[in-house]
Amino acid sequence: MESQLTILLPVAAVWLAAGVVADGLPRLRNTRMLRRRTGWLLVLALSGVALTAAVLGGGLLSAGTEPVDRAAAGLTLAAGPALVATVCSVRRIRRLWAGAGAFASAPATPAPHGLRAAAAHPLVGLPLQVTALATVPALIAAAGTDLGADPGVTGPAITVGALAVIAIGVRHALRHNRFAERAQPAVALSTRAAGALHV
């Protein structure tokens, strides 16, 4: 159990750190800090993908009784969100990092609402946070508590997990919409005087 937990803890810690950093990106008001944190997030996301792939690949290559095989079995729930993070989040984070780099010549520039809206996009933080959440059952099982053994616990655990994912997704969507509305240019007012209609 201890060796299995030793394998899973770094994976869960990296995904959790990525989720926390991604959650704080839209609150940054300085382009220098936004670029720095986006760089950290890119490194964390790539590290999480690499660690998850290494554990799952090691489980496929093992004989079936090794600790890495049990760890890989526990991470099967996180494989889907990790794949979405690889396909969607990493690409968006890289583009956000490049966009913040356009202000490198003026590092004290306030972060535009467009960049903050891109940082608040659900596909940036949601897959990372869902992957971190999906590693929790593997950690609990590695610690010696099997959630699937008792049907009275499995159902509520799945319900709580699904509600947490929905709540995280709604929060990201609302925050993204708020920044996206601020990023839109102001509508130009009509130059014609508002007077009586002449026919």
PDB file of C-alpha atoms in Angstrom:
ATOM      1  CA  MET A   1       0.000   0.000   0.000  1.00  0.00           C
ATOM      2  CA  GLU A   2       2.771   2.439   0.902  1.00  0.00           C
ATOM      3  CA  SER A   3       4.604   2.049  -2.394  1.00  0.00           C
ATOM      4  CA  GLN A   4       1.338   2.472  -4.314  1.00  0.00           C
ATOM      5  CA  LEU A   5       0.612   5.640  -2.356  1.00  0.00           C
ATOM      6  CA  THR A   6       4.160   6.840  -3.010  1.00  0.00           C
ATOM      7  CA  ILE A   7       3.530   6.534  -6.745  1.00  0.00           C
ATOM      8  CA  LEU A   8       0.148   8.281  -6.641  1.00  0.00           C
ATOM      9  CA  LEU A   9       1.012  11.187  -4.334  1.00  0.00           C
ATOM     10  CA  PRO A  10       3.288  13.075  -6.793  1.00  0.00           C
ATOM     11  CA  VAL A  11       0.722  12.655  -9.579  1.00  0.00           C
ATOM     12  CA  ALA A  12      -2.102  14.007  -7.433  1.00  0.00           C
ATOM     13  CA  ALA A  13       0.089  16.813  -6.050  1.00  0.00           C
ATOM     14  CA  VAL A  14       1.065  18.034  -9.533  1.00  0.00           C
ATOM     15  CA  TRP A  15      -2.547  18.039 -10.774  1.00  0.00           C
ATOM     16  CA  LEU A  16      -3.718  19.792  -7.609  1.00  0.00           C
ATOM     17  CA  ALA A  17      -1.019  22.453  -7.968  1.00  0.00           C
ATOM     18  CA  ALA A  18      -1.980  22.947 -11.628  1.00  0.00           C
ATOM     19  CA  GLY A  19      -5.624  23.363 -10.658  1.00  0.00           C
ATOM     20  CA  VAL A  20      -4.793  25.943  -7.991  1.00  0.00           C
ATOM     21  CA  VAL A  21      -2.527  27.954 -10.331  1.00  0.00           C
ATOM     22  CA  ALA A  22      -5.129  27.840 -13.124  1.00  0.00           C
ATOM     23  CA  ASP A  23      -7.815  29.053 -10.746  1.00  0.00           C
ATOM     24  CA  GLY A  24      -5.762  32.123  -9.829  1.00  0.00           C
ATOM     25  CA  LEU A  25      -4.813  33.192 -13.366  1.00  0.00           C
ATOM     26  CA  PRO A  26      -7.847  35.434 -14.092  1.00  0.00           C
ATOM     27  CA  ARG A  27      -7.265  37.391 -10.875  1.00  0.00           C
ATOM     28  CA  LEU A  28      -3.818  38.561 -12.020  1.00  0.00           C
ATOM     29  CA  ARG A  29      -3.831  42.182 -13.154  1.00  0.00           C
ATOM     30  CA  ASN A  30      -0.229  42.446 -14.385  1.00  0.00           C
ATOM     31  CA  THR A  31       0.985  40.966 -17.675  1.00  0.00           C
ATOM     32  CA  ARG A  32       4.370  40.012 -16.207  1.00  0.00           C
ATOM     33  CA  MET A  33       2.764  37.993 -13.421  1.00  0.00           C
ATOM     34  CA  LEU A  34       0.250  36.514 -15.856  1.00  0.00           C
ATOM     35  CA  ARG A  35       3.049  35.323 -18.158  1.00  0.00           C
ATOM     36  CA  ARG A  36       5.075  33.935 -15.241  1.00  0.00           C
ATOM     37  CA  ARG A  37       2.136  32.040 -13.727  1.00  0.00           C
ATOM     38  CA  THR A  38       1.082  30.791 -17.157  1.00  0.00           C
ATOM     39  CA  GLY A  39       4.609  29.431 -17.631  1.00  0.00           C
ATOM     40  CA  TRP A  40       4.363  27.654 -14.279  1.00  0.00           C
ATOM     41  CA  LEU A  41       0.984  26.277 -15.252  1.00  0.00           C
ATOM     42  CA  LEU A  42       2.309  25.000 -18.564  1.00  0.00           C
ATOM     43  CA  VAL A  43       5.147  23.179 -16.782  1.00  0.00           C
ATOM     44  CA  LEU A  44       2.743  21.721 -14.184  1.00  0.00           C
ATOM     45  CA  ALA A  45       0.233  20.576 -16.819  1.00  0.00           C
ATOM     46  CA  LEU A  46       2.918  18.911 -18.927  1.00  0.00           C
ATOM     47  CA  SER A  47       4.390  17.296 -15.807  1.00  0.00           C
ATOM     48  CA  GLY A  48       0.973  15.985 -14.789  1.00  0.00           C
ATOM     49  CA  VAL A  49       0.374  14.558 -18.241  1.00  0.00           C
ATOM     50  CA  ALA A  50       3.831  12.952 -18.268  1.00  0.00           C
ATOM     51  CA  LEU A  51       3.462  11.439 -14.785  1.00  0.00           C
ATOM     52  CA  THR A  52      -0.029  10.116 -15.505  1.00  0.00           C
ATOM     53  CA  ALA A  53       1.098   8.609 -18.802  1.00  0.00           C
ATOM     54  CA  ALA A  54       4.151   7.068 -17.107  1.00  0.00           C
ATOM     55  CA  VAL A  55       2.044   5.425 -14.384  1.00  0.00           C
ATOM     56  CA  LEU A  56      -0.585   4.173 -16.845  1.00  0.00           C
ATOM     57  CA  GLY A  57       2.114   2.935 -19.232  1.00  0.00           C
ATOM     58  CA  GLY A  58       3.960   1.234 -16.392  1.00  0.00           C
ATOM     59  CA  GLY A  59       0.738  -0.489 -15.385  1.00  0.00           C
ATOM     60  CA  LEU A  60       0.294  -1.838 -18.905  1.00  0.00           C
ATOM     61  CA  LEU A  61       3.839  -3.196 -18.973  1.00  0.00           C
ATOM     62  CA  SER A  62       3.850  -4.725 -15.487  1.00  0.00           C
ATOM     63  CA  ALA A  63       2.960  -8.280 -14.587  1.00  0.00           C
ATOM     64  CA  GLY A  64      -0.236  -7.272 -12.808  1.00  0.00           C
ATOM     65  CA  THR A  65       0.917  -7.608  -9.204  1.00  0.00           C
ATOM     66  CA  GLU A  66       3.322  -4.698  -8.978  1.00  0.00           C
ATOM     67  CA  PRO A  67       2.463  -1.497  -7.063  1.00  0.00           C
ATOM     68  CA  VAL A  68       2.599   0.465 -10.313  1.00  0.00           C
ATOM     69  CA  ASP A  69      -0.118  -1.795 -11.695  1.00  0.00           C
ATOM     70  CA  ARG A  70      -2.391  -1.058  -8.740  1.00  0.00           C
ATOM     71  CA  ALA A  71      -1.600   2.641  -9.041  1.00  0.00           C
ATOM     72  CA  ALA A  72      -2.444   2.547 -12.753  1.00  0.00           C
ATOM     73  CA  ALA A  73      -5.739   0.818 -11.990  1.00  0.00           C
ATOM     74  CA  GLY A  74      -6.561   3.627  -9.557  1.00  0.00           C
ATOM     75  CA  LEU A  75      -5.711   6.290 -12.132  1.00  0.00           C
ATOM     76  CA  THR A  76      -8.040   4.942 -14.823  1.00  0.00           C
ATOM     77  CA  LEU A  77     -10.704   7.407 -13.632  1.00  0.00           C
ATOM     78  CA  ALA A  78      -8.278  10.296 -14.162  1.00  0.00           C
ATOM     79  CA  ALA A  79      -7.230   9.132 -17.641  1.00  0.00           C
ATOM     80  CA  GLY A  80     -10.181  10.814 -19.395  1.00  0.00           C
ATOM     81  CA  PRO A  81      -9.783  14.267 -17.816  1.00  0.00           C
ATOM     82  CA  ALA A  82      -6.002  14.034 -18.285  1.00  0.00           C
ATOM     83  CA  LEU A  83      -6.546  13.368 -21.992  1.00  0.00           C
ATOM     84  CA  VAL A  84      -8.858  16.395 -22.257  1.00  0.00           C
ATOM     85  CA  ALA A  85      -6.223  18.464 -20.436  1.00  0.00           C
ATOM     86  CA  THR A  86      -3.603  17.270 -22.911  1.00  0.00           C
ATOM     87  CA  VAL A  87      -5.694  18.054 -25.989  1.00  0.00           C
ATOM     88  CA  CYS A  88      -7.430  21.266 -24.880  1.00  0.00           C
ATOM     89  CA  SER A  89      -5.820  22.851 -21.832  1.00  0.00           C
ATOM     90  CA  VAL A  90      -2.151  22.604 -22.794  1.00  0.00           C
ATOM     91  CA  ARG A  91      -2.789  24.216 -26.181  1.00  0.00           C
ATOM     92  CA  ARG A  92      -4.790  27.081 -24.637  1.00  0.00           C
ATOM     93  CA  ILE A  93      -2.230  27.619 -21.894  1.00  0.00           C
ATOM     94  CA  ARG A  94       0.569  27.813 -24.467  1.00  0.00           C
ATOM     95  CA  ARG A  95      -1.392  30.382 -26.497  1.00  0.00           C
ATOM     96  CA  LEU A  96      -2.126  32.379 -23.351  1.00  0.00           C
ATOM     97  CA  TRP A  97       1.572  32.324 -22.436  1.00  0.00           C
ATOM     98  CA  ALA A  98       2.474  33.586 -25.913  1.00  0.00           C
ATOM     99  CA  GLY A  99      -0.229  36.274 -25.730  1.00  0.00           C
ATOM    100  CA  ALA A 100       1.083  37.539 -22.400  1.00  0.00           C
ATOM    101  CA  GLY A 101       4.580  37.502 -23.900  1.00  0.00           C
ATOM    102  CA  ALA A 102       3.487  40.106 -26.445  1.00  0.00           C
ATOM    103  CA  PHE A 103       3.584  42.625 -23.585  1.00  0.00           C
ATOM    104  CA  ALA A 104       7.152  41.702 -22.572  1.00  0.00           C
ATOM    105  CA  SER A 105       8.438  45.093 -23.691  1.00  0.00           C
ATOM    106  CA  ALA A 106       6.033  46.762 -21.254  1.00  0.00           C
ATOM    107  CA  PRO A 107       5.908  44.373 -18.278  1.00  0.00           C
ATOM    108  CA  ALA A 108       4.052  46.813 -16.024  1.00  0.00           C
ATOM    109  CA  THR A 109       1.093  46.922 -18.408  1.00  0.00           C
ATOM    110  CA  PRO A 110      -2.193  45.881 -16.796  1.00  0.00           C
ATOM    111  CA  ALA A 111      -3.446  42.571 -18.146  1.00  0.00           C
ATOM    112  CA  PRO A 112      -6.143  43.213 -20.773  1.00  0.00           C
ATOM    113  CA  HIS A 113      -9.596  41.812 -20.163  1.00  0.00           C
ATOM    114  CA  GLY A 114      -9.167  39.688 -23.298  1.00  0.00           C
ATOM    115  CA  LEU A 115      -6.182  37.858 -21.788  1.00  0.00           C
ATOM    116  CA  ARG A 116      -7.960  37.485 -18.463  1.00  0.00           C
ATOM    117  CA  ALA A 117     -11.021  36.121 -20.267  1.00  0.00           C
ATOM    118  CA  ALA A 118      -8.788  33.601 -22.051  1.00  0.00           C
ATOM    119  CA  ALA A 119      -7.258  32.651 -18.697  1.00  0.00           C
ATOM    120  CA  ALA A 120     -10.760  32.152 -17.258  1.00  0.00           C
ATOM    121  CA  HIS A 121     -11.914  29.921 -20.130  1.00  0.00           C
ATOM    122  CA  PRO A 122     -13.394  26.672 -18.764  1.00  0.00           C
ATOM    123  CA  LEU A 123     -11.108  24.547 -20.940  1.00  0.00           C
ATOM    124  CA  VAL A 124      -8.049  26.029 -19.222  1.00  0.00           C
ATOM    125  CA  GLY A 125      -8.789  25.226 -15.596  1.00  0.00           C
ATOM    126  CA  LEU A 126     -11.676  22.757 -15.599  1.00  0.00           C
ATOM    127  CA  PRO A 127      -9.846  19.693 -17.041  1.00  0.00           C
ATOM    128  CA  LEU A 128      -6.920  20.259 -14.663  1.00  0.00           C
ATOM    129  CA  GLN A 129      -9.165  20.530 -11.617  1.00  0.00           C
ATOM    130  CA  VAL A 130     -11.328  17.569 -12.649  1.00  0.00           C
ATOM    131  CA  THR A 131      -8.189  15.476 -13.122  1.00  0.00           C
ATOM    132  CA  ALA A 132      -7.009  16.467  -9.646  1.00  0.00           C
ATOM    133  CA  LEU A 133     -10.439  15.522  -8.285  1.00  0.00           C
ATOM    134  CA  ALA A 134     -10.330  12.196 -10.134  1.00  0.00           C
ATOM    135  CA  THR A 135      -7.080  11.233  -8.385  1.00  0.00           C
ATOM    136  CA  VAL A 136      -8.734  11.412  -4.960  1.00  0.00           C
ATOM    137  CA  PRO A 137     -10.439   7.961  -5.138  1.00  0.00           C
ATOM    138  CA  ALA A 138      -7.097   6.406  -6.110  1.00  0.00           C
ATOM    139  CA  LEU A 139      -5.421   8.038  -3.116  1.00  0.00           C
ATOM    140  CA  ILE A 140      -8.193   6.892  -0.775  1.00  0.00           C
ATOM    141  CA  ALA A 141      -7.947   3.336  -2.103  1.00  0.00           C
ATOM    142  CA  ALA A 142      -4.152   3.395  -1.771  1.00  0.00           C
ATOM    143  CA  ALA A 143      -4.524   4.540   1.830  1.00  0.00           C
ATOM    144  CA  GLY A 144      -6.536   1.400   2.558  1.00  0.00           C
ATOM    145  CA  THR A 145     -10.175   2.480   2.184  1.00  0.00           C
ATOM    146  CA  ASP A 146     -12.039   0.961  -0.751  1.00  0.00           C
ATOM    147  CA  LEU A 147     -14.980   3.179  -1.720  1.00  0.00           C
ATOM    148  CA  GLY A 148     -16.308   0.556  -4.130  1.00  0.00           C
ATOM    149  CA  ALA A 149     -16.626  -2.117  -1.473  1.00  0.00           C
ATOM    150  CA  ASP A 150     -19.690  -0.601   0.203  1.00  0.00           C
ATOM    151  CA  PRO A 151     -22.591   0.292  -2.136  1.00  0.00           C
ATOM    152  CA  GLY A 152     -23.923   2.657   0.518  1.00  0.00           C
ATOM    153  CA  VAL A 153     -20.765   4.742   0.166  1.00  0.00           C
ATOM    154  CA  THR A 154     -20.161   4.410  -3.582  1.00  0.00           C
ATOM    155  CA  GLY A 155     -23.413   6.087  -4.644  1.00  0.00           C
ATOM    156  CA  PRO A 156     -23.051   9.201  -2.477  1.00  0.00           C
ATOM    157  CA  ALA A 157     -19.360   9.483  -3.401  1.00  0.00           C
ATOM    158  CA  ILE A 158     -20.210   9.474  -7.119  1.00  0.00           C
ATOM    159  CA  THR A 159     -22.985  12.018  -6.544  1.00  0.00           C
ATOM    160  CA  VAL A 160     -20.704  14.343  -4.575  1.00  0.00           C
ATOM    161  CA  GLY A 161     -18.012  14.045  -7.272  1.00  0.00           C
ATOM    162  CA  ALA A 162     -20.470  14.814 -10.079  1.00  0.00           C
ATOM    163  CA  LEU A 163     -21.891  17.816  -8.208  1.00  0.00           C
ATOM    164  CA  ALA A 164     -18.368  19.102  -7.576  1.00  0.00           C
ATOM    165  CA  VAL A 165     -17.527  18.862 -11.290  1.00  0.00           C
ATOM    166  CA  ILE A 166     -20.757  20.671 -12.238  1.00  0.00           C
ATOM    167  CA  ALA A 167     -20.113  23.410  -9.652  1.00  0.00           C
ATOM    168  CA  ILE A 168     -16.541  23.927 -10.893  1.00  0.00           C
ATOM    169  CA  GLY A 169     -17.736  24.076 -14.508  1.00  0.00           C
ATOM    170  CA  VAL A 170     -20.493  26.605 -13.764  1.00  0.00           C
ATOM    171  CA  ARG A 171     -18.064  28.778 -11.810  1.00  0.00           C
ATOM    172  CA  HIS A 172     -15.565  28.795 -14.675  1.00  0.00           C
ATOM    173  CA  ALA A 173     -18.273  29.567 -17.240  1.00  0.00           C
ATOM    174  CA  LEU A 174     -19.670  32.505 -15.231  1.00  0.00           C
ATOM    175  CA  ARG A 175     -16.233  33.964 -14.628  1.00  0.00           C
ATOM    176  CA  HIS A 176     -15.264  33.600 -18.298  1.00  0.00           C
ATOM    177  CA  ASN A 177     -18.470  35.323 -19.418  1.00  0.00           C
ATOM    178  CA  ARG A 178     -17.864  38.225 -17.040  1.00  0.00           C
ATOM    179  CA  PHE A 179     -14.360  38.873 -18.388  1.00  0.00           C
ATOM    180  CA  ALA A 180     -15.447  38.302 -22.002  1.00  0.00           C
ATOM    181  CA  GLU A 181     -18.157  40.965 -21.653  1.00  0.00           C
ATOM    182  CA  ARG A 182     -15.585  43.454 -20.345  1.00  0.00           C
ATOM    183  CA  ALA A 183     -13.260  42.624 -23.231  1.00  0.00           C
ATOM    184  CA  GLN A 184     -15.848  43.542 -25.881  1.00  0.00           C
ATOM    185  CA  PRO A 185     -15.451  47.038 -27.377  1.00  0.00           C
ATOM    186  CA  ALA A 186     -17.997  49.611 -26.359  1.00  0.00           C
ATOM    187  CA  VAL A 187     -20.876  49.975 -28.782  1.00  0.00           C
ATOM    188  CA  ALA A 188     -20.598  53.241 -30.670  1.00  0.00           C
ATOM    189  CA  LEU A 189     -23.542  55.519 -30.068  1.00  0.00           C
ATOM    190  CA  SER A 190     -25.452  56.798 -33.059  1.00  0.00           C
ATOM    191  CA  THR A 191     -24.351  60.244 -34.238  1.00  0.00           C
ATOM    192  CA  ARG A 192     -27.882  61.132 -35.300  1.00  0.00           C
ATOM    193  CA  ALA A 193     -29.780  63.205 -32.809  1.00  0.00           C
ATOM    194  CA  ALA A 194     -32.645  61.479 -31.137  1.00  0.00           C
ATOM    195  CA  GLY A 195     -35.527  63.731 -32.109  1.00  0.00           C
ATOM    196  CA  ALA A 196     -39.012  63.516 -33.506  1.00  0.00           C
ATOM    197  CA  LEU A 197     -39.433  61.255 -36.494  1.00  0.00           C
ATOM    198  CA  HIS A 198     -39.955  63.270 -39.665  1.00  0.00           C
ATOM    199  CA  VAL A 199     -41.654  61.646 -42.635  1.00  0.00           C
TER     200      VAL A 199
END
